[in-house]
XYZ file of C-alpha atoms in Angstrom:
294
model
C -0.236 -0.076 -0.165
C 1.388 3.507 -0.867
C 0.926 5.715 2.083
C -0.030 9.090 0.294
C 0.230 12.103 1.788
C -2.403 15.359 1.653
C 0.059 17.982 1.624
C -2.265 20.590 1.750
C -3.646 18.760 5.298
C -0.070 18.140 6.368
C 0.496 21.814 5.737
C -1.962 22.849 7.895
C -0.891 20.473 10.624
C 2.723 21.954 10.416
C 1.379 25.469 10.227
C -0.751 24.816 13.871
C 2.102 23.276 15.256
C 4.527 26.226 14.410
C 1.464 28.926 15.754
C 1.597 26.650 18.867
C 5.710 27.089 19.154
C 5.512 30.845 18.244
C 3.078 31.149 21.492
C 5.039 29.184 23.530
C 8.022 31.465 22.736
C 6.179 34.523 23.244
C 4.305 33.377 26.686
C 8.200 32.242 28.053
C 9.440 35.651 27.164
C 6.481 37.343 28.917
C 6.952 35.232 31.928
C 10.762 35.893 32.040
C 10.556 39.575 31.505
C 8.367 39.824 34.858
C 10.800 37.443 36.678
C 8.706 33.993 36.967
C 10.683 31.289 38.453
C 9.893 29.018 35.370
C 11.960 25.797 36.416
C 9.108 24.515 39.065
C 6.395 25.289 36.449
C 8.199 23.603 33.591
C 9.164 20.486 35.631
C 5.510 20.026 36.903
C 4.200 20.248 33.121
C 6.933 17.888 31.913
C 5.950 15.525 34.438
C 2.396 15.551 33.496
C 2.943 15.221 29.775
C 5.056 12.228 30.741
C 2.711 10.602 33.126
C -0.129 11.474 29.911
C 2.373 9.914 27.243
C 3.212 6.882 29.386
C -0.005 5.912 30.751
C -2.566 7.149 28.452
C -3.475 3.940 27.490
C -4.253 2.668 30.816
C -6.035 5.988 31.896
C -8.189 5.819 28.531
C -9.128 1.825 29.130
C -10.059 2.864 32.800
C -12.394 5.659 32.416
C -14.090 4.115 29.581
C -14.471 0.460 31.233
C -12.561 -1.204 28.160
C -11.525 -4.287 28.565
C -8.038 -6.081 26.879
C -9.465 -9.311 25.177
C -7.496 -12.134 24.048
C -7.626 -14.027 20.753
C -9.887 -16.632 21.716
C -12.733 -14.244 22.940
C -12.973 -12.395 19.605
C -11.100 -14.576 17.000
C -12.425 -12.589 13.903
C -11.678 -9.280 15.302
C -8.392 -10.238 16.063
C -7.884 -11.429 12.388
C -9.466 -8.297 11.155
C -6.967 -6.028 13.047
C -4.197 -8.421 12.240
C -5.123 -7.966 8.576
C -5.193 -4.239 8.283
C -1.959 -4.063 10.449
C -0.195 -5.883 7.555
C -1.677 -3.407 5.007
C -0.624 -0.395 7.078
C 2.854 -1.889 8.021
C 1.833 -1.858 11.654
C 2.740 -4.023 14.791
C -0.261 -5.724 15.840
C -1.732 -3.942 18.963
C -3.894 -5.056 21.926
C -7.459 -5.314 21.387
C -10.383 -4.155 23.942
C -13.854 -4.211 23.935
C -16.166 -1.673 25.622
C -19.802 -2.572 26.805
C -21.401 0.340 25.830
C -24.913 1.115 23.661
C -22.929 4.036 22.311
C -21.452 2.725 18.681
C -17.828 3.909 19.041
C -14.146 3.300 18.584
C -10.836 4.632 19.720
C -6.951 4.061 19.735
C -4.491 4.650 22.225
C -0.888 4.140 23.380
C 2.227 6.073 22.920
C 3.720 4.389 19.821
C 2.650 1.648 17.265
C 4.561 -0.734 19.852
C 2.256 -0.022 22.935
C -1.172 0.777 21.125
C -4.558 -0.651 21.980
C -7.652 -0.461 19.466
C -10.703 -0.495 21.008
C -14.144 -0.753 20.136
C -17.697 -1.217 21.684
C -19.904 -4.130 21.608
C -22.793 -1.950 20.099
C -20.554 -1.224 17.021
C -19.614 -4.755 16.311
C -23.154 -5.331 15.780
C -24.143 -2.032 14.140
C -21.761 -2.295 11.320
C -21.094 -4.999 8.627
C -17.947 -6.210 8.326
C -16.409 -3.730 5.394
C -17.592 -0.727 7.759
C -16.136 -2.306 10.667
C -12.761 -2.559 8.760
C -12.749 1.214 7.767
C -13.308 2.241 11.254
C -10.596 -0.124 12.631
C -8.345 0.909 9.900
C -9.233 4.516 11.047
C -7.975 3.744 14.435
C -5.108 2.421 13.188
C -4.024 5.304 10.790
C -4.032 7.475 14.296
C -1.313 4.678 15.428
C 0.713 5.075 12.752
C 0.401 8.851 12.542
C 1.588 8.804 16.110
C -1.091 11.312 17.290
C -0.941 10.412 20.969
C 2.456 11.909 21.115
C 1.504 14.723 18.468
C -1.208 15.956 20.956
C 0.924 15.035 24.013
C 3.357 17.794 22.578
C 1.011 19.993 21.437
C -0.908 20.426 25.053
C 2.382 21.194 26.746
C 1.801 24.992 26.431
C -1.692 25.020 27.512
C -0.759 22.747 30.605
C 1.810 25.486 31.517
C -0.837 28.514 31.119
C -3.053 26.298 33.276
C -0.791 25.984 36.275
C -0.071 29.274 36.204
C -3.756 30.378 36.202
C -4.301 28.199 39.080
C -1.248 29.060 41.011
C -2.216 32.947 41.045
C -5.762 32.084 42.190
C -4.444 29.689 44.864
C -2.073 32.621 46.008
C -4.784 35.201 46.034
C -7.123 33.113 47.966
C -4.706 31.623 50.536
C -1.311 33.344 50.242
C -2.614 36.965 50.147
C -1.042 39.739 47.637
C 1.139 42.570 48.488
C 1.290 45.742 46.398
C 5.153 44.994 44.908
C 4.218 42.203 43.067
C 0.344 42.491 42.646
C 0.593 44.282 39.345
C 2.680 42.076 37.729
C 1.016 38.903 39.268
C -2.144 40.002 37.559
C -0.615 40.810 34.157
C 0.917 37.418 34.190
C -2.694 36.018 35.053
C -4.100 37.658 32.186
C -1.539 36.637 29.809
C -1.690 33.003 31.009
C -5.673 33.228 30.397
C -4.967 34.566 26.696
C -2.263 31.857 26.144
C -4.490 29.103 27.487
C -7.507 30.295 25.601
C -5.504 30.640 22.174
C -3.709 27.473 22.588
C -6.957 25.367 23.129
C -8.221 26.577 20.196
C -4.990 25.504 18.071
C -5.175 22.078 19.728
C -8.554 21.572 18.716
C -8.068 22.620 15.121
C -4.820 20.302 15.725
C -7.322 17.329 16.529
C -9.639 18.001 13.783
C -6.723 17.862 11.338
C -5.620 14.680 12.864
C -9.222 13.085 12.366
C -9.167 14.270 8.585
C -5.614 12.510 8.538
C -7.093 9.357 9.868
C -9.670 9.268 7.776
C -7.641 9.600 4.718
C -5.361 6.672 6.356
C -8.359 4.427 6.348
C -9.300 5.201 2.749
C -5.810 4.024 1.672
C -5.328 1.033 4.057
C -8.896 -0.699 2.863
C -8.596 1.202 -0.469
C -12.789 1.675 0.100
C -13.586 5.160 1.362
C -16.990 4.339 0.694
C -17.235 2.298 3.560
C -15.894 4.750 6.217
C -18.709 6.904 4.929
C -21.433 4.442 5.497
C -19.934 3.601 8.797
C -19.770 7.169 10.103
C -23.222 7.771 8.969
C -24.408 4.773 10.680
C -22.516 5.577 14.033
C -23.900 9.444 13.806
C -27.505 8.084 13.393
C -27.534 5.638 16.194
C -25.779 7.870 18.497
C -28.174 10.413 17.882
C -31.099 7.858 19.461
C -28.859 6.947 22.324
C -30.204 8.118 25.885
C -28.191 11.218 27.060
C -26.934 9.483 30.044
C -25.403 6.725 28.703
C -23.766 9.202 26.532
C -22.747 11.279 29.715
C -20.994 8.059 30.987
C -18.276 7.971 28.175
C -18.135 11.786 27.359
C -14.941 12.436 28.904
C -13.375 10.167 26.335
C -14.731 11.889 23.194
C -11.571 13.194 21.955
C -10.339 9.721 21.365
C -13.532 8.343 19.550
C -14.192 8.449 15.967
C -17.263 10.495 16.523
C -18.265 12.262 19.826
C -20.928 11.143 21.974
C -22.178 14.480 22.807
C -24.870 14.286 25.769
C -26.152 18.116 24.994
C -26.732 20.386 22.277
C -24.127 20.395 19.375
C -21.440 22.311 20.089
C -19.668 25.099 18.008
C -17.016 23.682 14.965
C -14.285 26.015 16.407
C -14.851 24.429 19.912
C -15.090 20.601 18.343
C -12.183 17.846 18.846
C -13.563 16.349 15.436
C -14.581 18.177 12.021
C -18.225 18.220 11.051
C -19.480 15.027 9.733
C -20.471 16.604 6.148
C -16.995 17.931 5.757
C -15.583 14.398 6.641
C -17.943 13.013 4.139
C -16.857 15.781 1.483
C -13.004 14.766 2.298
C -13.599 10.884 1.732
C -15.692 11.597 -1.360
C -12.564 13.412 -2.700
C -10.199 10.617 -1.820
C -12.403 7.949 -3.354
C -12.002 10.290 -6.896
C -8.248 10.421 -6.197
C -8.004 6.282 -6.037
C -10.001 6.095 -8.917
C -7.570 8.262 -10.931
C -10.127 11.130 -11.705
């Protein structure tokens, strides 16, 4: 299989990463200018990032209630993933099943050698074989593209800004504030809020681009983008019919799912971790034309 890049999408990913880097440098310059002791904050942020990187798979499995299964429990599913891994040039990941009425799937893990691909029991009943293959290929594309590492690095500046915001509020509530440092502290707090908001928007944009890239990867692995279009439509339609209580139980893991399970009203596109369904389908139809050579 030839892994063809979408250079327009790749450029948007790199541009978003560059903007995050520039935002980080500006933020560090402001903090240093006001004499903020950065070592403690950076060490804490790095520590949180390492925990997220090395233990993200265990944390996601724990929060979703997904369970690692052996080949003897779901032999067909294992064979399907094994075949897709051969097509994608990936090592075999661990496979997990999640009991939920919300049809969905996700991938996690810090690298292809430490990956977990999970799906709900309801999605296995909902989709036919080609559609399920397309969904699993989407998740394996996240693994191949090392999206856990990408998003962990991208969230670094947001973690620093969040820590400064919280430490300032804590010092105001419990440590008091003197005239000498009060003005500088307020400026740093305001800058931190702005940086946190801007970095969050950039991270969400990056997340949406990664979903487009994973959709493209699925189409290239299976050579069947129409199957993923069908799967996305089925999943979206079924999620709308699932009670809000069931969706709320797994809402915390929405960033990992192929389609987020929102328990409330639809949120603004700008604040979503995933692109709108119609844009994903339009992009897959474009890829389908590319594969057909016209």
